[in-house]
Every structure is written in structure tokens, then in C-alpha cells.
Coordinates of C-alpha atoms in Angstrom, one line a residue:
X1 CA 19.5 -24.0 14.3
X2 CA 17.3 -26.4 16.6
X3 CA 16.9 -25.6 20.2
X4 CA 20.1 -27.6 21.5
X5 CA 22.1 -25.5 19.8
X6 CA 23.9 -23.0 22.5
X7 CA 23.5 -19.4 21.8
X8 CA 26.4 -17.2 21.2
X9 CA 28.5 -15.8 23.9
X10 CA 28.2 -12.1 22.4
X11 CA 24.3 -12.3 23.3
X12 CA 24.4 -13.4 26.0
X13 CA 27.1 -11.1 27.3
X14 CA 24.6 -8.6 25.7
X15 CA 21.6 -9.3 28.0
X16 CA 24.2 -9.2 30.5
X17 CA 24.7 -5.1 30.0
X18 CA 21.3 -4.8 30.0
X19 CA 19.2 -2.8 33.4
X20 CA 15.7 -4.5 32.5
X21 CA 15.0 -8.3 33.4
X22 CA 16.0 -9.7 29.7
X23 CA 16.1 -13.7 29.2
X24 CA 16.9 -15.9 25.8
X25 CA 14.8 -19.0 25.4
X26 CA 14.8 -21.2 22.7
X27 CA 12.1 -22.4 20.4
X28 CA 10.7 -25.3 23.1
X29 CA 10.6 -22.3 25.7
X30 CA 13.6 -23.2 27.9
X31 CA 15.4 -20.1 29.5
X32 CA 18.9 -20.3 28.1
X33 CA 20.2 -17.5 29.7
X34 CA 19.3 -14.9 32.3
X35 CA 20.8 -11.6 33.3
X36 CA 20.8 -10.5 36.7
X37 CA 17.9 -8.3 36.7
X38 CA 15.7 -10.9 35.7
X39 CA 17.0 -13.1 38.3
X40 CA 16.5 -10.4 41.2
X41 CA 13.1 -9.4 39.7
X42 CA 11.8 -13.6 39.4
X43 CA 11.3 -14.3 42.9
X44 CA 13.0 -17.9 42.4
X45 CA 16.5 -17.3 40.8
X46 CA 18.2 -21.1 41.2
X47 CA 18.6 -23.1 38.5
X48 CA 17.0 -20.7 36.0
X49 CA 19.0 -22.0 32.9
X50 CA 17.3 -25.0 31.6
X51 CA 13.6 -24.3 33.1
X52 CA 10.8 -23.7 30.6
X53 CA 9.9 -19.5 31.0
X54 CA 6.5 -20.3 31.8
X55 CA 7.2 -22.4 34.9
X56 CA 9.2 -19.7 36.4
X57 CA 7.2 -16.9 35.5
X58 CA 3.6 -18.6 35.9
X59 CA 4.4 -21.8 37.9
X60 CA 2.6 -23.6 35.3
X61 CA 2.6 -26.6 34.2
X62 CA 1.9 -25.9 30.4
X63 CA 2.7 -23.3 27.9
X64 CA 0.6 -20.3 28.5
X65 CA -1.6 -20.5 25.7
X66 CA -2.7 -24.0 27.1
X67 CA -3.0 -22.2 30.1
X68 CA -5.8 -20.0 29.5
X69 CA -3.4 -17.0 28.5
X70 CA -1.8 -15.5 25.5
X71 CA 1.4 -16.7 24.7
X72 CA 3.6 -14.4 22.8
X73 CA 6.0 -17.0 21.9
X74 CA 3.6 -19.4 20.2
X75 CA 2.7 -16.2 18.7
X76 CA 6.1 -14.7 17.7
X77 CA 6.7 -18.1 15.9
X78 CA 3.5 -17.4 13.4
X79 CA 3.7 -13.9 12.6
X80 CA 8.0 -14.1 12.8
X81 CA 7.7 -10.2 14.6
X82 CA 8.2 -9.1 18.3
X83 CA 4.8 -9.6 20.0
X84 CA 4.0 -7.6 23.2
X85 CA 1.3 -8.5 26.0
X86 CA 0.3 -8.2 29.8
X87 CA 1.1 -10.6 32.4
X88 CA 0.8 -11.6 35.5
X89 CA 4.0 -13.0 36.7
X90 CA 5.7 -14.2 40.4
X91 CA 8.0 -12.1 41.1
X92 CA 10.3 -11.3 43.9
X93 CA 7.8 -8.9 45.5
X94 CA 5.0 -11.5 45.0
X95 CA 2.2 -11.1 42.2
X96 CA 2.5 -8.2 39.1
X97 CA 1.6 -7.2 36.4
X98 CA 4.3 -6.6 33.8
X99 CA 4.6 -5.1 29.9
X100 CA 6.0 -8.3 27.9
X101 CA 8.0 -7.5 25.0
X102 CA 9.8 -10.7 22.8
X103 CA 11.6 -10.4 19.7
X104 CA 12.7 -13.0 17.5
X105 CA 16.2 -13.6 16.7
X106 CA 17.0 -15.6 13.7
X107 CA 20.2 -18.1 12.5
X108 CA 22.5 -17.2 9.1
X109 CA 19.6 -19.0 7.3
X110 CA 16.8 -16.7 8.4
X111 CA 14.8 -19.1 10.2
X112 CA 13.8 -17.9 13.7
X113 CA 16.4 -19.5 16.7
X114 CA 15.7 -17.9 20.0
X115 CA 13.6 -15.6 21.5
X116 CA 14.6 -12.5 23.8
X117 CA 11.6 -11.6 26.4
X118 CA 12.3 -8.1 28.2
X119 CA 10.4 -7.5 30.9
X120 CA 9.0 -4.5 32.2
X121 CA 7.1 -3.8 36.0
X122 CA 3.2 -2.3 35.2
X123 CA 2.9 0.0 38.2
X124 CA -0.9 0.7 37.2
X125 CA -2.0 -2.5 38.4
X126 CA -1.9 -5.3 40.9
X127 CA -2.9 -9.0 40.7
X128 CA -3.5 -9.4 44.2
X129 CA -5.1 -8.1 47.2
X130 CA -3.1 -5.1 46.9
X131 CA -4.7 -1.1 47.8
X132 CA -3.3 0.4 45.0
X133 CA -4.1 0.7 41.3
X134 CA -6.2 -1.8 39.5
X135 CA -6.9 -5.2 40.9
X136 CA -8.1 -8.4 39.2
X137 CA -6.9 -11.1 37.4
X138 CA -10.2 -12.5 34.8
X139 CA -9.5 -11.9 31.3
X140 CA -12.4 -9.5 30.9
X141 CA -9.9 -7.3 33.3
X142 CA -6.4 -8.4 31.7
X143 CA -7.9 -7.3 28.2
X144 CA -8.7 -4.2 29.2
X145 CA -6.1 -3.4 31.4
X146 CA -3.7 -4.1 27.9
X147 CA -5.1 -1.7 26.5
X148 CA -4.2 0.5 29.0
X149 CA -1.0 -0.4 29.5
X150 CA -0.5 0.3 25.5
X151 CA -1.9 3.7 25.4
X152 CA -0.3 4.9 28.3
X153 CA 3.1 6.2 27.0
X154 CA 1.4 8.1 23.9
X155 CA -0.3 11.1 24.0
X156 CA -3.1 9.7 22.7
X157 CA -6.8 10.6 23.6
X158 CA -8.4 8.3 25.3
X159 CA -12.3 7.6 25.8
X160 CA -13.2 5.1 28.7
X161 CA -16.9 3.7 28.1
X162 CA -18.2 1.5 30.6
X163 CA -20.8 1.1 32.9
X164 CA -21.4 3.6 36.3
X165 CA -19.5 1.8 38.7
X166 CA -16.9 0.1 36.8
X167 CA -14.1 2.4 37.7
X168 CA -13.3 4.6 35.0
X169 CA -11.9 7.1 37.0
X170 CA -9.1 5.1 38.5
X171 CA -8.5 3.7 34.8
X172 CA -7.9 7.2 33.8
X173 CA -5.5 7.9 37.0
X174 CA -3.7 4.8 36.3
X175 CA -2.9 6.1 32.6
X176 CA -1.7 8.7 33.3
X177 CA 0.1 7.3 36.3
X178 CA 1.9 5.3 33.6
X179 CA 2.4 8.0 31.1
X180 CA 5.2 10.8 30.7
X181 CA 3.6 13.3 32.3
X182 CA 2.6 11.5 35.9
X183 CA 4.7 13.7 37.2
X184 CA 2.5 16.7 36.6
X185 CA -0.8 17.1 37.6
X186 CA -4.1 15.2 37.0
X187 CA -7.2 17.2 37.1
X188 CA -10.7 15.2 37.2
X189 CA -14.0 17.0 35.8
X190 CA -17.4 15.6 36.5
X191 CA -19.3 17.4 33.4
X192 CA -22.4 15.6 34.7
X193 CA -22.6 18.2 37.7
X194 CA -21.8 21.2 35.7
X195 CA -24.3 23.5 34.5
X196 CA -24.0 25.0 30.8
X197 CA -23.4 29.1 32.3
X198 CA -20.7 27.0 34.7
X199 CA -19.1 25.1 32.1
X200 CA -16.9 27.1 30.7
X201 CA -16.1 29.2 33.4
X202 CA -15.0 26.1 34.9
X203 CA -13.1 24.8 32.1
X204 CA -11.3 28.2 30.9
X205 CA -11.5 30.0 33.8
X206 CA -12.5 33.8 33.8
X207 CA -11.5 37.5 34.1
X208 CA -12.5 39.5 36.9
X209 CA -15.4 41.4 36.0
X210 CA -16.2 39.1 33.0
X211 CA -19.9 38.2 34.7
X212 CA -21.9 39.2 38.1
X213 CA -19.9 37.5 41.1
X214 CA -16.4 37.3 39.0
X215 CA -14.4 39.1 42.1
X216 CA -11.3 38.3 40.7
X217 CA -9.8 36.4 37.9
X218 CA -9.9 32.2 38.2
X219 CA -7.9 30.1 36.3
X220 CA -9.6 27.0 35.0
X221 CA -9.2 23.4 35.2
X222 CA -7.5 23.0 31.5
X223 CA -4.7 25.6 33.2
X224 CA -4.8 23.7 36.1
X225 CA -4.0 20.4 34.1
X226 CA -0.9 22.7 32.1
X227 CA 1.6 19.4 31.8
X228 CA -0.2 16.5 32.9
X229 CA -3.9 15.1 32.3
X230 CA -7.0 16.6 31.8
X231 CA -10.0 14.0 32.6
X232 CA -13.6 14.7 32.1
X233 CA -15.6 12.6 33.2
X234 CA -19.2 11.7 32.1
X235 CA -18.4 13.2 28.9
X236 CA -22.0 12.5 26.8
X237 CA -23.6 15.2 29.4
X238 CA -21.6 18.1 27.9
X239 CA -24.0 20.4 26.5
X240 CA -24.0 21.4 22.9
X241 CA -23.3 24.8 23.0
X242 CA -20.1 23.9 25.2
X243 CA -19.3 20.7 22.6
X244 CA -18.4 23.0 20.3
X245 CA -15.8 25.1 22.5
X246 CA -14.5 21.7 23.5
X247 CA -13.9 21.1 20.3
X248 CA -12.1 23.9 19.6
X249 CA -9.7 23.6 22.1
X250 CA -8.6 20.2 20.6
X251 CA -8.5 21.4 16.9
X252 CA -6.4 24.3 17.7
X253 CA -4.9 23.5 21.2
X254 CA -5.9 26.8 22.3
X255 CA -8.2 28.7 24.4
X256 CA -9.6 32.1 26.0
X257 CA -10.8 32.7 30.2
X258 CA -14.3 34.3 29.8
X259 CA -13.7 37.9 29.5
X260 CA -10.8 37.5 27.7
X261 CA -9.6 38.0 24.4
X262 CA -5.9 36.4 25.4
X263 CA -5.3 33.2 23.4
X264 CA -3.7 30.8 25.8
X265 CA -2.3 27.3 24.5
X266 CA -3.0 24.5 26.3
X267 CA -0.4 21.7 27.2
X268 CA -2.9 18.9 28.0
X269 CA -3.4 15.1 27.1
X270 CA -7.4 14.3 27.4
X271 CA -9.1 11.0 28.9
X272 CA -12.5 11.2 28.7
X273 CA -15.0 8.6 30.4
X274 CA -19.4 8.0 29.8
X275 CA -21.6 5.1 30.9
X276 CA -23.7 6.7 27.6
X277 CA -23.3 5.4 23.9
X278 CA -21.7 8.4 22.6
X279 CA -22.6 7.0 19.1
X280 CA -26.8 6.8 20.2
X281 CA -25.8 10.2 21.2
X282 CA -24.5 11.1 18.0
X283 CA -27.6 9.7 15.9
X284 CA -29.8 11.6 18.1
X285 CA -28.0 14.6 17.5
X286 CA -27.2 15.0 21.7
X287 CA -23.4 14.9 20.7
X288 CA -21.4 16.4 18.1
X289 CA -20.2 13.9 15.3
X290 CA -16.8 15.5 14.8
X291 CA -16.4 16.2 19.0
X292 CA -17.1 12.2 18.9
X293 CA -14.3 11.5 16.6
X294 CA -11.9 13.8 18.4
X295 CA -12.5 12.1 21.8
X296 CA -12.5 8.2 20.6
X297 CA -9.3 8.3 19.2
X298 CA -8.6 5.2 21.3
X299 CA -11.6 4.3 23.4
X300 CA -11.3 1.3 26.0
X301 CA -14.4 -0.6 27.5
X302 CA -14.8 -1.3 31.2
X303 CA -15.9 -4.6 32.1
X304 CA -19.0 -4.9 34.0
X305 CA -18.6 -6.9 37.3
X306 CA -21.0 -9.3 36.5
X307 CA -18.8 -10.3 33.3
X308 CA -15.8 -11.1 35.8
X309 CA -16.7 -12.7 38.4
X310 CA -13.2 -14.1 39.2
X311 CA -12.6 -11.4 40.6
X312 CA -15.1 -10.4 42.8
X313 CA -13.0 -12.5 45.9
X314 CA -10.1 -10.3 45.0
X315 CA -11.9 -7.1 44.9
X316 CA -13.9 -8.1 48.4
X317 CA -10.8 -9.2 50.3
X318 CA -9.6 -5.1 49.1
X319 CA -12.5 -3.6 49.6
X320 CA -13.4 -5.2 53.0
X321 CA -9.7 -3.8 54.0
X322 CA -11.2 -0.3 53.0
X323 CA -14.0 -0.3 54.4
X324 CA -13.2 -1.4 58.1
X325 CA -9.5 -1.0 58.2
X326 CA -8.4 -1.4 61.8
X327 CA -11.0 -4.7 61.6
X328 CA -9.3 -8.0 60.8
X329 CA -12.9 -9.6 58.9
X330 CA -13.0 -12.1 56.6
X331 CA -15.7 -13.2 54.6
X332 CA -17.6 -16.8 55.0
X333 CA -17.5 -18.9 52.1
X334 CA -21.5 -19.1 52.0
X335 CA -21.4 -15.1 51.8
X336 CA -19.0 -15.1 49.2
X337 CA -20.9 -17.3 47.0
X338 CA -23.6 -15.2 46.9
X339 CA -21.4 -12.1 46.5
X340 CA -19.9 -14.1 43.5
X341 CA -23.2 -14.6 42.2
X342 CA -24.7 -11.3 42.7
X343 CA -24.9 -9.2 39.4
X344 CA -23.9 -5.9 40.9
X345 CA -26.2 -3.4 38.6
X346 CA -23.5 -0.8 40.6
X347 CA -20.6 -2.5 39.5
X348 CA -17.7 -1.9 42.6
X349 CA -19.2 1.1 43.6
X350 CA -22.1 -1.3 44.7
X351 CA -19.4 -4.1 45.8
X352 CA -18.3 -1.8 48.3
X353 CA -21.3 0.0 49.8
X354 CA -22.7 -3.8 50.3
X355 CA -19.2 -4.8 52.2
X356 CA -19.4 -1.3 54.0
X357 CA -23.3 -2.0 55.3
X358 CA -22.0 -5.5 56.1
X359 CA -19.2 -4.7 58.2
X360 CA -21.6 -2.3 60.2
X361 CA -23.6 -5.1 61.2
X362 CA -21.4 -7.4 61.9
X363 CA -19.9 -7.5 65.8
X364 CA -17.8 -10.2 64.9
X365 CA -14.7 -10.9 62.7
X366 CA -17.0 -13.0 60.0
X367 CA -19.4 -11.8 57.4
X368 CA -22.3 -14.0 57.2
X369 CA -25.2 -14.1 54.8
X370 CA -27.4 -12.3 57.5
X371 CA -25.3 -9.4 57.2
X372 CA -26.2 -9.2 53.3
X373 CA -28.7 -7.3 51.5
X374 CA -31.8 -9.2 50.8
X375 CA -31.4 -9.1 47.2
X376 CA -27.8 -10.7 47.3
X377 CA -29.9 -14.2 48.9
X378 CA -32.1 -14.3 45.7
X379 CA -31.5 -16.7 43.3
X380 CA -28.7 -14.8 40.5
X381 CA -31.6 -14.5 37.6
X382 CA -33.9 -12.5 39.7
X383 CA -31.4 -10.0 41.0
X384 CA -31.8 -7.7 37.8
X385 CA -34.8 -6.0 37.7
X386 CA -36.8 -9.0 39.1
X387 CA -36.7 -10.3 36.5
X388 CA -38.2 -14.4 36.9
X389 CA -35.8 -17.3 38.0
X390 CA -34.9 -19.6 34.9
X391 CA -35.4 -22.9 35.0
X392 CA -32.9 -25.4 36.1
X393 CA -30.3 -26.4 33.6
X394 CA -31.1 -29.5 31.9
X395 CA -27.8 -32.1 30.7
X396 CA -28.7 -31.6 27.0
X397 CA -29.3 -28.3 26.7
X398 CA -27.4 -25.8 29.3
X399 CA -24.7 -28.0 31.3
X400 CA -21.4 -26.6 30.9
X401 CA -18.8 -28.8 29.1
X402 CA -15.8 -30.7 30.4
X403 CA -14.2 -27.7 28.7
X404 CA -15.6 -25.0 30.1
X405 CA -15.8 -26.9 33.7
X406 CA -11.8 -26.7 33.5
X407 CA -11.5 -23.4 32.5
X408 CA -13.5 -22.1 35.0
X409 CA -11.4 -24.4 37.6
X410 CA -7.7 -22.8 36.1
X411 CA -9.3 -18.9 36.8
X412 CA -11.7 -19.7 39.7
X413 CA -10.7 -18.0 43.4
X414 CA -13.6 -19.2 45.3
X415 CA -15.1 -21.8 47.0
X416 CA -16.6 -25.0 44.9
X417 CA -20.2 -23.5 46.0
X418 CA -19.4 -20.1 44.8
X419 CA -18.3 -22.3 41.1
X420 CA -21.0 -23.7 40.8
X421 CA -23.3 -21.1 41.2
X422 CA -21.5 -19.5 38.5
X423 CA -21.7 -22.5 36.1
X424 CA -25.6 -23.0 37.0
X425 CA -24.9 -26.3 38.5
X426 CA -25.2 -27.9 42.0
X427 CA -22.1 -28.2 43.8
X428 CA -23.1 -32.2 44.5
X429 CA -22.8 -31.9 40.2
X430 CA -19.9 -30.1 40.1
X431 CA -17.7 -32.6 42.2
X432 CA -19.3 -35.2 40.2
X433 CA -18.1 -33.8 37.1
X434 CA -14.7 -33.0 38.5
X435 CA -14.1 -36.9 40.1
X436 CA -14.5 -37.7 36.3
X437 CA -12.3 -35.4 34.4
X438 CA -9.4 -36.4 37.3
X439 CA -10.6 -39.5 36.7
X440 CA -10.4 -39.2 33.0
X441 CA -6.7 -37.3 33.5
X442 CA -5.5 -40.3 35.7
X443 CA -6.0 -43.0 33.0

């Protein structure tokens, strides 16, 4: 069936009865047909029928897999199955995320005619300066965040690895945010500032008269979580001897207050987070092997900051709003730049004490460089543990392609001196090199 073909009243009527944003498109992406809660949910709803999806949803001119993004169509057409993936779309309520689900539908001779996308809102993050939930839009973040936004609806253990700083706390909220038990309660543990006689006590709570100072009996945080989430954070600083009580209460599901000999089952679902190799841990024998396999069931990595930079202007325009909300400041493009190029050992933690110390200092409604940390005005290769500046790129051996100039164009936030900063160029280079790809484009 080839793609001027008209699709057949029955589906469309289908998509019709449907509450979720549903549209059919055919092979060559046009949008063939679009029921009403995709055109209350896609910010532009004229003429719908005969647009390609991706200039609605993306206002782009390209597929998205010229684009920079994954495409699930282009995808759905090699594999022939339903593909699923995060985007970030326009919508009616401006920029968000959402869960994209296509299936395939084939003609009476098998071969693959349309394509029904269902989309679905992902409340556990935001693609623009938003104070809720995640926020960023580099694909470091958009590759983590589908990760999250796949494990969410399972019960599923979860271990979040990534640097201090990164945010694996709010990761773990917006799981369970997304989950079916966000309705219930979400207890947080920091395990790194427990001691091991506290531990437990903490954990499985205690009888009255179990130890010296137990007044009366305490419930514990895993009874505290009963329904909803159970997140311990910093899990590689568990000691041993508690591993192994940890352990049991994910074998078996159950566990006894100190003092006790009650068995009580627990109705938890366990995210666990470290900034430690738990498998370093494990060779070193610091962490139990078969704890270790329990916990990583489905382990998700944090980006560093450094490793998206894209969305360091996002993050600063959200932050700053934290930080000094009844202020209206903004952030001079000469400070951003060296925000973008900072490499932020502290991750957003760091981000925001800087923007915190800056808006202290500043009397005005600007940030400026002079209300910076010293360290941020270094040159970008001696900002980690001083380590010496590297010499200047040279055009045959580190100048960035016409490729990877564009690319970094299509995700880029910024200003051009902030860009190229980030591609180890001068910004009298960068223009250069830009004149000539438009240049190149035009003829």
C-alpha cells in the first residue's frame, strides 16, 4: 500500500474513541489523521492532516533522526515492531517531555502501511526552565532520563550510580513520582550518616526496652515506606554486618524491629543510589557480591555536568530562580560562558552554591564575571585539580569537524562565545567556520 493510499475509515474512527493523543502517519511521516486529544495536547492544531509528525511535534525541518534524535519511525520500519522513546515535544502547555509509543500497522500483504504514535505526558521531567522535576535537554540527560521513564511503572529495583552532585536523589523521587505507588509514601535514607549500632534500628525500627535509651517502641523507615518507595541513598557505605540483614529483607521480603521476634513483611519497591563502584567494592570485598546483584537489577548512570554542557544555561536560568527568588537576575553572556565552560567537580550541587554566592554579591539585576569564583575565570583545562592548560588546538590535529560544528549548533543554548569555548576554538574561528558551512548550504 504506498503512502497515498487513504487509511480506512474504521481506524481512524478508532483513534477517534481513543482518551490519549493518538495520530496515523504514513510511511513518508505525514500525519493522516488526528484525534482530538492529540490536537488539544499539540499546541498548533490547524491543518494537522497532511504535515510531516516531526514538524508539528519538533518544529523541525528534518526527520528526527537527521535531527540529532532518535526516530522511532525510521526505526519501526527496520525492526517491523512497535518502538518506544522519550521526547521532547511543543505542546499546548509549551515544552515536555513525553513517553512515545508507535506501532506498525500492516496491508493484506503484510508489508508495513502506516504507523500509529500514542503519546503519553512524562510528568518526571521538564525541558525548560521549569522548577519541578528533571530539567535538561542534552542527550547525556535524554538517555538517562529513558531509562527512567522505562523503569518507572515496574517494580523493579533500581540502582542510580553517578557522581555526588548529579542528582540522584531527585532521579529517585521522580521514579517513583511516575510509578504506581506515588501515591504512597517516599522515604529517603542517607546510609552514609548512619552508624552500624544505628542502622538497623533505623531501618527496622525497635521494641521498647530492646537497648539502653529505647523508651518506647519506634517504627522504622522500611515501615515507614509500607506502599511506596524505600530509597537509600549512598548505598556502598552500608556496613557489612548490616549488608547481610539488607539482604535478607529482599530475599524474603520480611523483617524483625530490634527486640523483636515478630516477622513483619515489608510492602516496599527499593531505589538505591552511590557515587562508589559497587563492583571495586565488591572485588575488595567492602560489599557483598550477592547484596550487589540484588540492588543492580536495573542500574542507571547520572551524567556528570561536565558531560552536558547544553544544559548548564537551562539549569542556571532554574537555579538562579531558586536561589534569589523575589530577584529578577539574569546572567551576562560573558558569565555564562565561563559557567558553560566550568567542569563543575560538584556537579549541580556546585552549580548552585556558585549562582547562590553570585547573587549575594551582586547589587544589581546582572551577574558578571566579578561575581564568579576565581576558578570559574581559569582557562577550562586547569579547573580540575590544576591540572596544566593544553595547548591550543592545531587545524590538523584537534579542530572540530563541519560535523561536529553543526551538531553542536542544533543542541547549543548559549551564546557563540560560550560554543566555542566548548569546541576549543576562538569565537573569531567559529564564525568563520559557520560563514562557510551557510555558505556551503546556500550553493
Amino acid at each position: 500500500m504506498t503512502a497515498s493510499v487513504h487509511p480506512l475509515p474504521e481506524l481512524v474512527s478508532f483513534l477517534d474513541s481513543l482518551p490519549e493523543p493518538h495520530i496515523l502517519c504514513d510511511r513518508s511521516y505525514r500525519i493522516l489523521a488526528a484525534n482530538a486529544a492529540y490536537r488539544a495536547n499539540c499546541g498548533r492544531p490547524e491543518d494537522l492532516i497532511g504535515r510531516k509528525c516531526y514538524e508539528v511535534s519538533h518544529r523541525y525541518p528534518v526527520p528526527c533522526d537527521q535531527a540529532g534524535e532518535s526516530c522511532p519511525l525510521a526505526r519501526s520500519l527496520i525492526s517491523g515492531q512497535r518502538e518506544r522513546v522519550v521526547h521532547l515535544h511543543h505542546t499546548s502547555s509549551g515544552e515536555s517531555y513525553e513517553n512515545i509509543e508507535l506501532s506498525p500497522v500492516r496491508d493484506a500483504q503484510g508489508e508495513i502501511a502506516y504507523f500509529i504514535e500514542k503519546l503519553e505526558p512524562l510528568p518526571v521531567a521538564r525541558g525548560f526552565a521549569d522548577d519541578k522535576g528533571l530539567i535538561g535537554r542534552s542527550q547525556a540527560f535524554r538517555a538517562m532520563l529513558e531509562l527512567v521513564a522505562r523503569v518507572a511503572p515496574s517494580e523493579a529495583t533500581v540502582l542510580l550510580q553517578g557522581e555526588s552532585g548529579t542528582g540522584k536523589e531527585l532521579a529517585a523521587k521522580a521514579i517513583h513520582d511516575a510509578s504506581r505507588r506515588a501515591d504512597r509514601p517516599f522515604v529517603a535514607v542517607d546510609c552514609s550518616g548512619l552508624t552500624e549500632t544505628l542502622f538497623e534500628s533505623e531501618l527496622f525500627g525497635h521494641e521498647k526496652g530492646a537497648f539502653t535509651g529505647a523508651n518506647t517502641r519506634k517504627i522504622g523507615l522500611v515501615e515507614a515506606a509500607s506502599g511506596g518507595t524505600l530509597f537509600l541513598d549512598e548505598m556502598g557505605d552500608i556496613p557489612l554486618t548490616m549488608q547481610v540483614k539488607l539482604l535478607r529483607l529482599l530475599e524474603t521480603g520480611t523483617y524483625r524491629r530490634v527486640g523483636s521476634t515478630e516477622l513483619i513483611r515489608a510492602d516496599i519497591r527499593l531505589i538505591s543510589a552511590t557515587h562508589r563502584p559497587l563492583k571495586t567494592l565488591v572485588e575488595n570485598g567492602q560489599f557483598r557480591q550477592d547484596l550487589f546483584y540484588r540492588v543492580n537489577a536495573f542500574p542507571i548512570g547520572l551524567p556528570p555536568l561536565r558531560n552536558r554542557r547544553d544544559d548548564i544555561p537551562l539549569l542556571a536560568e532554574v537555579l538562579l530562580g531558586r536561589v534569589a527568588p523575589e530577584r529578577k537576575l539574569r546572567i551576562a553572556p560573558e558569565a555564562l560562558a565561563s559557567l558553560v565552560a566550568y567542569d563543575y567537580p560538584g556537579n549541580v550541587r556546585e552549580l548552585r552554591n556558585i549562582l547562590e554566592r553570585a547573587s549575594l554579591l551582586c547589587d544589581g539585576d546582572t551577574i558578571k564575571p566579578n561575581h564568579l569564583p576565581d576558578e570559574l575565570l581559569q582557562p577550562a583545562a586547569t579547573v580540575r585539580g590544576n591540572l596544566p592548560a593544553a595547548p591550543a588546538p592545531t587545524p590538523e590535529t584537534a579542530a572540530p569537524s563541519d560535523e561536529e560544528i553543526t551538531a553542536a549548533l542544533r543542541n547549543h543554548t548559549g551564546s557563540r562565545k560560550a560554543l566555542a569555548t566548548r569546541l576549543g576554538i576562538s569565537e573569531r574561528t567559529l564564525y568563520r567556520r559557520i560563514k562557510g558551512l551557510e555558505a556551503e548550504e546556500g550553493g
